[in-house]
mmCIF file of N, CA and C in Angstrom:
data_model
loop_
_atom_site.group_PDB
_atom_site.id
_atom_site.type_symbol
_atom_site.label_atom_id
_atom_site.label_comp_id
_atom_site.label_asym_id
_atom_site.label_seq_id
_atom_site.Cartn_x
_atom_site.Cartn_y
_atom_site.Cartn_z
ATOM 1 N N UNK L 1 -39.597 38.540 -4.908
ATOM 2 C CA UNK L 1 -38.471 37.828 -5.413
ATOM 3 C C UNK L 1 -37.275 38.035 -4.510
ATOM 4 N N UNK L 2 -36.636 36.995 -4.265
ATOM 5 C CA UNK L 2 -35.466 37.043 -3.409
ATOM 6 C C UNK L 2 -34.217 37.096 -4.299
ATOM 7 N N UNK L 3 -33.590 38.251 -4.423
ATOM 8 C CA UNK L 3 -32.449 38.436 -5.303
ATOM 9 C C UNK L 3 -31.124 38.471 -4.545
ATOM 10 N N UNK L 4 -31.137 38.106 -3.320
ATOM 11 C CA UNK L 4 -29.893 38.065 -2.550
ATOM 12 C C UNK L 4 -29.012 36.914 -3.024
ATOM 13 N N UNK L 5 -27.728 37.201 -3.016
ATOM 14 C CA UNK L 5 -26.786 36.138 -3.368
ATOM 15 C C UNK L 5 -26.571 35.228 -2.165
ATOM 16 N N UNK L 6 -26.551 33.997 -2.462
ATOM 17 C CA UNK L 6 -26.317 33.028 -1.398
ATOM 18 C C UNK L 6 -24.811 32.799 -1.261
ATOM 19 N N UNK L 7 -24.320 32.663 -0.066
ATOM 20 C CA UNK L 7 -22.881 32.400 0.095
ATOM 21 C C UNK L 7 -22.530 31.019 -0.454
ATOM 22 N N UNK L 8 -21.417 30.961 -1.172
ATOM 23 C CA UNK L 8 -20.989 29.678 -1.752
ATOM 24 C C UNK L 8 -20.302 28.829 -0.686
ATOM 25 N N UNK L 9 -20.599 27.589 -0.728
ATOM 26 C CA UNK L 9 -19.932 26.664 0.189
ATOM 27 C C UNK L 9 -18.857 25.916 -0.585
ATOM 28 N N UNK L 10 -17.741 25.770 0.029
ATOM 29 C CA UNK L 10 -16.655 25.041 -0.634
ATOM 30 C C UNK L 10 -16.684 23.585 -0.171
ATOM 31 N N UNK L 11 -16.378 22.709 -1.132
ATOM 32 C CA UNK L 11 -16.352 21.287 -0.784
ATOM 33 C C UNK L 11 -14.897 20.833 -0.752
ATOM 34 N N UNK L 12 -14.589 19.948 0.159
ATOM 35 C CA UNK L 12 -13.239 19.440 0.323
ATOM 36 C C UNK L 12 -13.265 17.916 0.331
ATOM 37 N N UNK L 13 -12.160 17.365 -0.109
ATOM 38 C CA UNK L 13 -12.005 15.924 -0.070
ATOM 39 C C UNK L 13 -10.908 15.620 0.941
ATOM 40 N N UNK L 14 -11.231 14.798 1.895
ATOM 41 C CA UNK L 14 -10.250 14.453 2.917
ATOM 42 C C UNK L 14 -9.298 13.399 2.359
ATOM 43 N N UNK L 15 -8.006 13.715 2.345
ATOM 44 C CA UNK L 15 -7.012 12.776 1.797
ATOM 45 C C UNK L 15 -6.108 12.194 2.882
ATOM 46 N N UNK L 16 -6.487 12.327 4.102
ATOM 47 C CA UNK L 16 -5.629 11.806 5.168
ATOM 48 C C UNK L 16 -5.553 10.282 5.139
ATOM 49 N N UNK L 17 -6.619 9.613 4.769
ATOM 50 C CA UNK L 17 -6.601 8.153 4.689
ATOM 51 C C UNK L 17 -5.811 7.681 3.474
ATOM 52 N N UNK L 18 -5.669 8.523 2.455
ATOM 53 C CA UNK L 18 -4.933 8.162 1.251
ATOM 54 C C UNK L 18 -3.461 7.884 1.560
ATOM 55 N N UNK L 19 -2.892 8.630 2.489
ATOM 56 C CA UNK L 19 -1.496 8.407 2.867
ATOM 57 C C UNK L 19 -1.298 7.019 3.457
ATOM 58 N N UNK L 20 -2.206 6.595 4.292
ATOM 59 C CA UNK L 20 -2.115 5.259 4.883
ATOM 60 C C UNK L 20 -2.235 4.175 3.822
ATOM 61 N N UNK L 21 -3.165 4.364 2.908
ATOM 62 C CA UNK L 21 -3.373 3.371 1.853
ATOM 63 C C UNK L 21 -2.139 3.269 0.971
ATOM 64 N N UNK L 22 -1.554 4.390 0.601
ATOM 65 C CA UNK L 22 -0.364 4.387 -0.250
ATOM 66 C C UNK L 22 0.823 3.732 0.472
ATOM 67 N N UNK L 23 0.946 3.969 1.766
ATOM 68 C CA UNK L 23 2.017 3.345 2.536
ATOM 69 C C UNK L 23 1.867 1.827 2.533
ATOM 70 N N UNK L 24 0.652 1.330 2.757
ATOM 71 C CA UNK L 24 0.430 -0.108 2.778
ATOM 72 C C UNK L 24 0.621 -0.734 1.399
ATOM 73 N N UNK L 25 0.234 -0.039 0.347
ATOM 74 C CA UNK L 25 0.473 -0.546 -1.000
ATOM 75 C C UNK L 25 1.974 -0.624 -1.298
ATOM 76 N N UNK L 26 2.709 0.394 -0.917
ATOM 77 C CA UNK L 26 4.152 0.393 -1.119
ATOM 78 C C UNK L 26 4.799 -0.757 -0.357
ATOM 79 N N UNK L 27 4.395 -0.952 0.874
ATOM 80 C CA UNK L 27 4.924 -2.036 1.694
ATOM 81 C C UNK L 27 4.596 -3.392 1.072
ATOM 82 N N UNK L 28 3.374 -3.553 0.587
ATOM 83 C CA UNK L 28 2.964 -4.807 -0.047
ATOM 84 C C UNK L 28 3.824 -5.106 -1.266
ATOM 85 N N UNK L 29 4.030 -4.128 -2.140
ATOM 86 C CA UNK L 29 4.804 -4.369 -3.352
ATOM 87 C C UNK L 29 6.281 -4.595 -3.056
ATOM 88 N N UNK L 30 6.815 -3.985 -2.025
ATOM 89 C CA UNK L 30 8.201 -4.252 -1.647
ATOM 90 C C UNK L 30 8.375 -5.689 -1.173
ATOM 91 N N UNK L 31 7.451 -6.166 -0.383
ATOM 92 C CA UNK L 31 7.517 -7.541 0.107
ATOM 93 C C UNK L 31 7.275 -8.518 -1.037
ATOM 94 N N UNK L 32 6.301 -8.228 -1.893
ATOM 95 C CA UNK L 32 5.992 -9.119 -3.006
ATOM 96 C C UNK L 32 7.142 -9.198 -4.004
ATOM 97 N N UNK L 33 7.869 -8.111 -4.191
ATOM 98 C CA UNK L 33 8.967 -8.133 -5.155
ATOM 99 C C UNK L 33 10.137 -8.985 -4.673
ATOM 100 N N UNK L 34 10.310 -9.137 -3.382
ATOM 101 C CA UNK L 34 11.391 -9.995 -2.884
ATOM 102 C C UNK L 34 11.040 -11.466 -3.043
ATOM 103 N N UNK L 35 9.771 -11.770 -3.208
ATOM 104 C CA UNK L 35 9.324 -13.154 -3.381
ATOM 105 C C UNK L 35 9.041 -13.477 -4.838
ATOM 106 N N UNK L 36 9.589 -12.694 -5.765
ATOM 107 C CA UNK L 36 9.270 -12.843 -7.186
ATOM 108 C C UNK L 36 9.674 -14.211 -7.732
ATOM 109 N N UNK L 37 10.811 -14.736 -7.358
ATOM 110 C CA UNK L 37 11.249 -16.037 -7.824
ATOM 111 C C UNK L 37 11.514 -16.932 -6.624
ATOM 112 N N UNK L 38 10.516 -17.710 -6.201
ATOM 113 C CA UNK L 38 10.676 -18.523 -4.988
ATOM 114 C C UNK L 38 11.549 -19.754 -5.192
ATOM 115 N N UNK L 39 11.937 -20.076 -6.436
ATOM 116 C CA UNK L 39 12.717 -21.286 -6.675
ATOM 117 C C UNK L 39 14.203 -21.106 -6.442
ATOM 118 N N UNK L 40 14.644 -19.877 -6.284
ATOM 119 C CA UNK L 40 16.072 -19.639 -6.132
ATOM 120 C C UNK L 40 16.395 -19.330 -4.672
ATOM 121 N N UNK L 41 17.384 -20.025 -4.140
ATOM 122 C CA UNK L 41 17.873 -19.761 -2.801
ATOM 123 C C UNK L 41 18.875 -18.622 -2.913
ATOM 124 N N UNK L 42 18.794 -17.625 -2.049
ATOM 125 C CA UNK L 42 19.684 -16.466 -2.117
ATOM 126 C C UNK L 42 21.120 -16.887 -1.821
ATOM 127 N N UNK L 43 22.008 -16.615 -2.779
ATOM 128 C CA UNK L 43 23.423 -16.925 -2.631
ATOM 129 C C UNK L 43 24.231 -15.823 -3.291
ATOM 130 N N UNK L 44 25.474 -15.729 -2.927
ATOM 131 C CA UNK L 44 26.384 -14.784 -3.568
ATOM 132 C C UNK L 44 26.933 -15.454 -4.817
ATOM 133 N N UNK L 45 26.422 -15.065 -5.987
ATOM 134 C CA UNK L 45 26.847 -15.668 -7.241
ATOM 135 C C UNK L 45 27.944 -14.831 -7.886
ATOM 136 N N UNK L 46 28.727 -15.420 -8.779
ATOM 137 C CA UNK L 46 29.758 -14.640 -9.466
ATOM 138 C C UNK L 46 29.132 -13.601 -10.395
ATOM 139 N N UNK L 47 29.912 -12.588 -10.777
ATOM 140 C CA UNK L 47 29.425 -11.508 -11.636
ATOM 141 C C UNK L 47 29.731 -11.809 -13.100
ATOM 142 N N UNK L 48 28.829 -11.319 -14.003
ATOM 143 C CA UNK L 48 29.005 -11.559 -15.427
ATOM 144 C C UNK L 48 28.301 -10.473 -16.229
ATOM 145 N N UNK L 49 28.739 -10.289 -17.487
ATOM 146 C CA UNK L 49 28.090 -9.338 -18.396
ATOM 147 C C UNK L 49 26.967 -10.003 -19.177
ATOM 148 N N UNK L 50 26.903 -11.320 -19.178
ATOM 149 C CA UNK L 50 25.946 -12.069 -19.969
ATOM 150 C C UNK L 50 24.526 -11.806 -19.488
ATOM 151 N N UNK L 51 23.586 -11.618 -20.420
ATOM 152 C CA UNK L 51 22.219 -11.269 -20.050
ATOM 153 C C UNK L 51 21.211 -12.297 -20.557
ATOM 154 N N UNK L 52 21.534 -13.571 -20.463
ATOM 155 C CA UNK L 52 20.605 -14.616 -20.881
ATOM 156 C C UNK L 52 19.612 -14.859 -19.753
ATOM 157 N N UNK L 53 18.321 -14.844 -20.089
ATOM 158 C CA UNK L 53 17.275 -15.086 -19.104
ATOM 159 C C UNK L 53 16.484 -16.293 -19.569
ATOM 160 N N UNK L 54 16.294 -17.259 -18.685
ATOM 161 C CA UNK L 54 15.532 -18.455 -19.034
ATOM 162 C C UNK L 54 14.142 -18.358 -18.428
ATOM 163 N N UNK L 55 13.102 -18.400 -19.251
ATOM 164 C CA UNK L 55 11.753 -18.273 -18.715
ATOM 165 C C UNK L 55 11.291 -19.494 -17.920
ATOM 166 N N UNK L 56 11.637 -20.702 -18.388
ATOM 167 C CA UNK L 56 11.205 -21.914 -17.703
ATOM 168 C C UNK L 56 12.414 -22.827 -17.586
ATOM 169 N N UNK L 57 12.837 -23.109 -16.391
ATOM 170 C CA UNK L 57 14.008 -23.951 -16.209
ATOM 171 C C UNK L 57 13.904 -24.696 -14.886
ATOM 172 N N UNK L 58 14.739 -25.707 -14.756
ATOM 173 C CA UNK L 58 14.859 -26.436 -13.497
ATOM 174 C C UNK L 58 16.077 -25.871 -12.788
ATOM 175 N N UNK L 59 15.905 -25.426 -11.556
ATOM 176 C CA UNK L 59 16.976 -24.762 -10.825
ATOM 177 C C UNK L 59 17.650 -25.761 -9.888
ATOM 178 N N UNK L 60 18.959 -25.928 -10.069
ATOM 179 C CA UNK L 60 19.770 -26.749 -9.171
ATOM 180 C C UNK L 60 20.619 -25.787 -8.346
ATOM 181 N N UNK L 61 20.374 -25.744 -7.055
ATOM 182 C CA UNK L 61 21.116 -24.869 -6.150
ATOM 183 C C UNK L 61 22.225 -25.669 -5.475
ATOM 184 N N UNK L 62 23.402 -25.046 -5.392
ATOM 185 C CA UNK L 62 24.524 -25.657 -4.679
ATOM 186 C C UNK L 62 25.010 -24.618 -3.679
ATOM 187 N N UNK L 63 24.906 -24.922 -2.382
ATOM 188 C CA UNK L 63 25.320 -23.942 -1.378
ATOM 189 C C UNK L 63 26.815 -24.043 -1.112
ATOM 190 N N UNK L 64 27.303 -23.195 -0.204
ATOM 191 C CA UNK L 64 28.746 -23.132 0.065
ATOM 192 C C UNK L 64 29.295 -24.421 0.675
ATOM 193 N N UNK L 65 28.434 -25.245 1.267
ATOM 194 C CA UNK L 65 28.878 -26.511 1.865
ATOM 195 C C UNK L 65 28.930 -27.642 0.847
ATOM 196 N N UNK L 66 28.397 -27.396 -0.362
ATOM 197 C CA UNK L 66 28.369 -28.431 -1.390
ATOM 198 C C UNK L 66 27.099 -29.250 -1.373
ATOM 199 N N UNK L 67 26.057 -28.771 -0.678
ATOM 200 C CA UNK L 67 24.770 -29.470 -0.653
ATOM 201 C C UNK L 67 23.983 -29.117 -1.912
ATOM 202 N N UNK L 68 23.300 -30.100 -2.472
ATOM 203 C CA UNK L 68 22.528 -29.914 -3.691
ATOM 204 C C UNK L 68 21.044 -29.780 -3.363
ATOM 205 N N UNK L 69 20.358 -28.905 -4.099
ATOM 206 C CA UNK L 69 18.918 -28.711 -3.962
ATOM 207 C C UNK L 69 18.345 -28.587 -5.366
ATOM 208 N N UNK L 70 17.203 -29.225 -5.593
ATOM 209 C CA UNK L 70 16.445 -28.961 -6.812
ATOM 210 C C UNK L 70 15.279 -28.109 -6.362
ATOM 211 N N UNK L 71 15.283 -26.854 -6.818
ATOM 212 C CA UNK L 71 14.421 -25.801 -6.298
ATOM 213 C C UNK L 71 14.719 -25.681 -4.804
ATOM 214 N N UNK L 72 13.856 -26.100 -3.917
ATOM 215 C CA UNK L 72 14.159 -26.036 -2.483
ATOM 216 C C UNK L 72 14.284 -27.433 -1.865
ATOM 217 N N UNK L 73 14.164 -28.471 -2.679
ATOM 218 C CA UNK L 73 14.193 -29.842 -2.176
ATOM 219 C C UNK L 73 15.634 -30.347 -2.117
ATOM 220 N N UNK L 74 16.122 -30.728 -0.927
ATOM 221 C CA UNK L 74 17.495 -31.239 -0.836
ATOM 222 C C UNK L 74 17.606 -32.623 -1.481
ATOM 223 N N UNK L 75 18.690 -32.821 -2.240
ATOM 224 C CA UNK L 75 18.970 -34.114 -2.866
ATOM 225 C C UNK L 75 20.462 -34.395 -2.709
ATOM 226 N N UNK L 76 20.810 -35.662 -2.774
ATOM 227 C CA UNK L 76 22.222 -36.033 -2.759
ATOM 228 C C UNK L 76 22.714 -36.086 -4.204
ATOM 229 N N UNK L 77 24.017 -36.172 -4.370
ATOM 230 C CA UNK L 77 24.588 -36.240 -5.714
ATOM 231 C C UNK L 77 24.139 -37.507 -6.431
ATOM 232 N N UNK L 78 23.963 -38.604 -5.692
ATOM 233 C CA UNK L 78 23.515 -39.857 -6.300
ATOM 234 C C UNK L 78 22.065 -39.767 -6.774
ATOM 235 N N UNK L 79 21.231 -39.003 -6.062
ATOM 236 C CA UNK L 79 19.817 -38.858 -6.419
ATOM 237 C C UNK L 79 19.594 -37.821 -7.518
ATOM 238 N N UNK L 80 20.573 -36.974 -7.753
ATOM 239 C CA UNK L 80 20.409 -35.844 -8.671
ATOM 240 C C UNK L 80 20.001 -36.260 -10.086
ATOM 241 N N UNK L 81 20.663 -37.234 -10.731
ATOM 242 C CA UNK L 81 20.242 -37.597 -12.099
ATOM 243 C C UNK L 81 18.801 -38.105 -12.182
ATOM 244 N N UNK L 82 18.412 -38.946 -11.236
ATOM 245 C CA UNK L 82 17.048 -39.485 -11.287
ATOM 246 C C UNK L 82 16.001 -38.406 -11.001
ATOM 247 N N UNK L 83 16.289 -37.503 -10.072
ATOM 248 C CA UNK L 83 15.354 -36.413 -9.775
ATOM 249 C C UNK L 83 15.217 -35.454 -10.952
ATOM 250 N N UNK L 84 16.346 -35.155 -11.607
ATOM 251 C CA UNK L 84 16.288 -34.289 -12.784
ATOM 252 C C UNK L 84 15.502 -34.954 -13.905
ATOM 253 N N UNK L 85 15.701 -36.254 -14.069
ATOM 254 C CA UNK L 85 14.979 -36.997 -15.105
ATOM 255 C C UNK L 85 13.472 -36.954 -14.853
ATOM 256 N N UNK L 86 13.061 -37.081 -13.578
ATOM 257 C CA UNK L 86 11.638 -37.006 -13.230
ATOM 258 C C UNK L 86 11.062 -35.637 -13.584
ATOM 259 N N UNK L 87 11.801 -34.589 -13.271
ATOM 260 C CA UNK L 87 11.295 -33.227 -13.488
ATOM 261 C C UNK L 87 11.350 -32.824 -14.955
ATOM 262 N N UNK L 88 12.252 -33.421 -15.718
ATOM 263 C CA UNK L 88 12.321 -33.109 -17.147
ATOM 264 C C UNK L 88 11.244 -33.842 -17.941
ATOM 265 N N UNK L 89 10.787 -34.969 -17.453
ATOM 266 C CA UNK L 89 9.765 -35.783 -18.128
ATOM 267 C C UNK L 89 10.164 -36.129 -19.561
ATOM 268 N N UNK L 90 11.430 -36.417 -19.783
ATOM 269 C CA UNK L 90 11.901 -36.788 -21.110
ATOM 270 C C UNK L 90 12.117 -35.628 -22.059
ATOM 271 N N UNK L 91 11.845 -34.415 -21.635
ATOM 272 C CA UNK L 91 12.019 -33.233 -22.488
ATOM 273 C C UNK L 91 13.469 -32.768 -22.449
ATOM 274 N N UNK L 92 14.003 -32.384 -23.613
ATOM 275 C CA UNK L 92 15.359 -31.833 -23.658
ATOM 276 C C UNK L 92 15.326 -30.330 -23.915
ATOM 277 N N UNK L 93 14.128 -29.745 -23.997
ATOM 278 C CA UNK L 93 13.992 -28.304 -24.246
ATOM 279 C C UNK L 93 14.143 -27.466 -22.989
ATOM 280 N N UNK L 94 13.827 -28.027 -21.835
ATOM 281 C CA UNK L 94 13.905 -27.290 -20.580
ATOM 282 C C UNK L 94 15.347 -27.268 -20.086
ATOM 283 N N UNK L 95 15.948 -26.078 -19.935
ATOM 284 C CA UNK L 95 17.341 -26.028 -19.474
ATOM 285 C C UNK L 95 17.455 -26.227 -17.963
ATOM 286 N N UNK L 96 18.644 -26.597 -17.530
ATOM 287 C CA UNK L 96 18.954 -26.707 -16.102
ATOM 288 C C UNK L 96 19.758 -25.469 -15.730
ATOM 289 N N UNK L 97 19.291 -24.734 -14.746
ATOM 290 C CA UNK L 97 19.970 -23.526 -14.285
ATOM 291 C C UNK L 97 20.720 -23.857 -13.003
ATOM 292 N N UNK L 98 22.038 -23.708 -13.009
ATOM 293 C CA UNK L 98 22.868 -23.999 -11.836
ATOM 294 C C UNK L 98 23.071 -22.693 -11.080
ATOM 295 N N UNK L 99 22.567 -22.637 -9.871
ATOM 296 C CA UNK L 99 22.704 -21.470 -8.994
ATOM 297 C C UNK L 99 23.647 -21.876 -7.875
ATOM 298 N N UNK L 100 24.925 -21.541 -8.046
ATOM 299 C CA UNK L 100 25.942 -21.978 -7.082
ATOM 300 C C UNK L 100 26.538 -20.780 -6.362
ATOM 301 N N UNK L 101 26.858 -20.983 -5.100
ATOM 302 C CA UNK L 101 27.510 -19.950 -4.301
ATOM 303 C C UNK L 101 28.933 -19.733 -4.820
ATOM 304 N N UNK L 102 29.463 -18.519 -4.611
ATOM 305 C CA UNK L 102 30.826 -18.196 -5.063
ATOM 306 C C UNK L 102 31.861 -19.154 -4.497
ATOM 307 N N UNK L 103 31.686 -19.547 -3.248
ATOM 308 C CA UNK L 103 32.686 -20.374 -2.581
ATOM 309 C C UNK L 103 32.500 -21.873 -2.831
ATOM 310 N N UNK L 104 31.536 -22.232 -3.684
ATOM 311 C CA UNK L 104 31.334 -23.641 -4.014
ATOM 312 C C UNK L 104 32.493 -24.160 -4.854
ATOM 313 N N UNK L 105 32.888 -25.383 -4.598
ATOM 314 C CA UNK L 105 33.950 -25.993 -5.392
ATOM 315 C C UNK L 105 33.457 -26.196 -6.825
ATOM 316 N N UNK L 106 34.316 -25.897 -7.797
ATOM 317 C CA UNK L 106 33.964 -26.052 -9.201
ATOM 318 C C UNK L 106 33.634 -27.506 -9.533
ATOM 319 N N UNK L 107 34.178 -28.407 -8.769
ATOM 320 C CA UNK L 107 33.922 -29.828 -8.994
ATOM 321 C C UNK L 107 32.421 -30.128 -8.935
ATOM 322 N N UNK L 108 31.712 -29.497 -7.984
ATOM 323 C CA UNK L 108 30.271 -29.716 -7.861
ATOM 324 C C UNK L 108 29.509 -29.166 -9.060
ATOM 325 N N UNK L 109 29.926 -27.999 -9.551
ATOM 326 C CA UNK L 109 29.265 -27.402 -10.706
ATOM 327 C C UNK L 109 29.493 -28.259 -11.945
ATOM 328 N N UNK L 110 30.708 -28.748 -12.111
ATOM 329 C CA UNK L 110 31.042 -29.584 -13.268
ATOM 330 C C UNK L 110 30.270 -30.902 -13.217
ATOM 331 N N UNK L 111 30.044 -31.440 -12.024
ATOM 332 C CA UNK L 111 29.256 -32.675 -11.902
ATOM 333 C C UNK L 111 27.834 -32.468 -12.423
ATOM 334 N N UNK L 112 27.222 -31.320 -12.081
ATOM 335 C CA UNK L 112 25.873 -31.030 -12.569
ATOM 336 C C UNK L 112 25.900 -30.834 -14.079
ATOM 337 N N UNK L 113 26.947 -30.172 -14.592
ATOM 338 C CA UNK L 113 27.066 -29.976 -16.043
ATOM 339 C C UNK L 113 27.211 -31.312 -16.772
ATOM 340 N N UNK L 114 27.970 -32.234 -16.198
ATOM 341 C CA UNK L 114 28.134 -33.557 -16.812
ATOM 342 C C UNK L 114 26.821 -34.339 -16.821
ATOM 343 N N UNK L 115 26.066 -34.215 -15.742
ATOM 344 C CA UNK L 115 24.757 -34.888 -15.679
ATOM 345 C C UNK L 115 23.847 -34.329 -16.771
ATOM 346 N N UNK L 116 23.850 -32.997 -16.945
ATOM 347 C CA UNK L 116 23.043 -32.381 -17.992
ATOM 348 C C UNK L 116 23.490 -32.806 -19.380
ATOM 349 N N UNK L 117 24.800 -32.936 -19.581
ATOM 350 C CA UNK L 117 25.328 -33.355 -20.882
ATOM 351 C C UNK L 117 24.907 -34.785 -21.202
ATOM 352 N N UNK L 118 24.917 -35.656 -20.183
ATOM 353 C CA UNK L 118 24.485 -37.040 -20.393
ATOM 354 C C UNK L 118 23.011 -37.115 -20.771
ATOM 355 N N UNK L 119 22.208 -36.150 -20.282
ATOM 356 C CA UNK L 119 20.773 -36.122 -20.588
ATOM 357 C C UNK L 119 20.464 -35.309 -21.848
ATOM 358 N N UNK L 120 21.499 -34.748 -22.496
ATOM 359 C CA UNK L 120 21.328 -33.875 -23.664
ATOM 360 C C UNK L 120 20.468 -32.661 -23.355
ATOM 361 N N UNK L 121 20.708 -32.059 -22.197
ATOM 362 C CA UNK L 121 19.966 -30.874 -21.760
ATOM 363 C C UNK L 121 20.962 -29.727 -21.612
ATOM 364 N N UNK L 122 20.537 -28.526 -21.996
ATOM 365 C CA UNK L 122 21.390 -27.345 -21.854
ATOM 366 C C UNK L 122 21.509 -26.989 -20.376
ATOM 367 N N UNK L 123 22.739 -26.709 -19.927
ATOM 368 C CA UNK L 123 22.997 -26.335 -18.537
ATOM 369 C C UNK L 123 23.537 -24.910 -18.527
ATOM 370 N N UNK L 124 22.888 -24.030 -17.758
ATOM 371 C CA UNK L 124 23.279 -22.627 -17.651
ATOM 372 C C UNK L 124 23.684 -22.317 -16.221
ATOM 373 N N UNK L 125 24.580 -21.352 -16.044
ATOM 374 C CA UNK L 125 25.019 -20.940 -14.711
ATOM 375 C C UNK L 125 24.413 -19.587 -14.375
ATOM 376 N N UNK L 126 23.876 -19.456 -13.171
ATOM 377 C CA UNK L 126 23.308 -18.189 -12.710
ATOM 378 C C UNK L 126 24.439 -17.293 -12.223
ATOM 379 N N UNK L 127 24.386 -16.008 -12.620
ATOM 380 C CA UNK L 127 25.392 -15.052 -12.183
ATOM 381 C C UNK L 127 24.694 -13.763 -11.757
ATOM 382 N N UNK L 128 25.436 -12.889 -11.092
ATOM 383 C CA UNK L 128 24.937 -11.571 -10.701
ATOM 384 C C UNK L 128 25.456 -10.561 -11.726
ATOM 385 N N UNK L 129 24.606 -9.645 -12.233
ATOM 386 C CA UNK L 129 25.080 -8.685 -13.230
ATOM 387 C C UNK L 129 26.164 -7.772 -12.657
ATOM 388 N N UNK L 130 27.150 -7.435 -13.509
ATOM 389 C CA UNK L 130 28.198 -6.511 -13.097
ATOM 390 C C UNK L 130 27.647 -5.096 -13.093
ATOM 391 N N UNK L 131 28.198 -4.272 -12.235
ATOM 392 C CA UNK L 131 27.737 -2.890 -12.151
ATOM 393 C C UNK L 131 28.522 -2.011 -13.087
#
C-alpha cells in the first residue's frame, strides 16, 4: 500500500483577458449611451425645473440660425404644417417637442406653437435640467 501523501496542485484562473473585455464593454456602453436618442440634434437649451418626459413625440429642432428640422430632416417654415400633419396621421395624442437653441429667436418657437395649436396638438419645449 502506498500511504505517501501526494503534493497538492493549486489551480489558477487567468484573468488577464478579463481586463480587456471589461474595457471594451465600458467603451461600448459609453458610445451607445451618447446615441440613446438619435432624433434630437445637440443644442444648448434653456434650463428648467420641470421634469415632464414625453415617451413618443415628434421633435421639431430649431437651430441658432432659425433653420427648422423635423427629427433630422430639414424643412422650411412653409413646409412645416404639412410635414407635421403627415407625421401625426390625424392623431392629436402625439405631442410636438420643440428643441430650440438658446439663441433662437422666440418668434420661431411661437410659430411652431401656433402651428400645433391650429392642429389641436400639445406643444412642449425641451429644456436642460437645472443643477
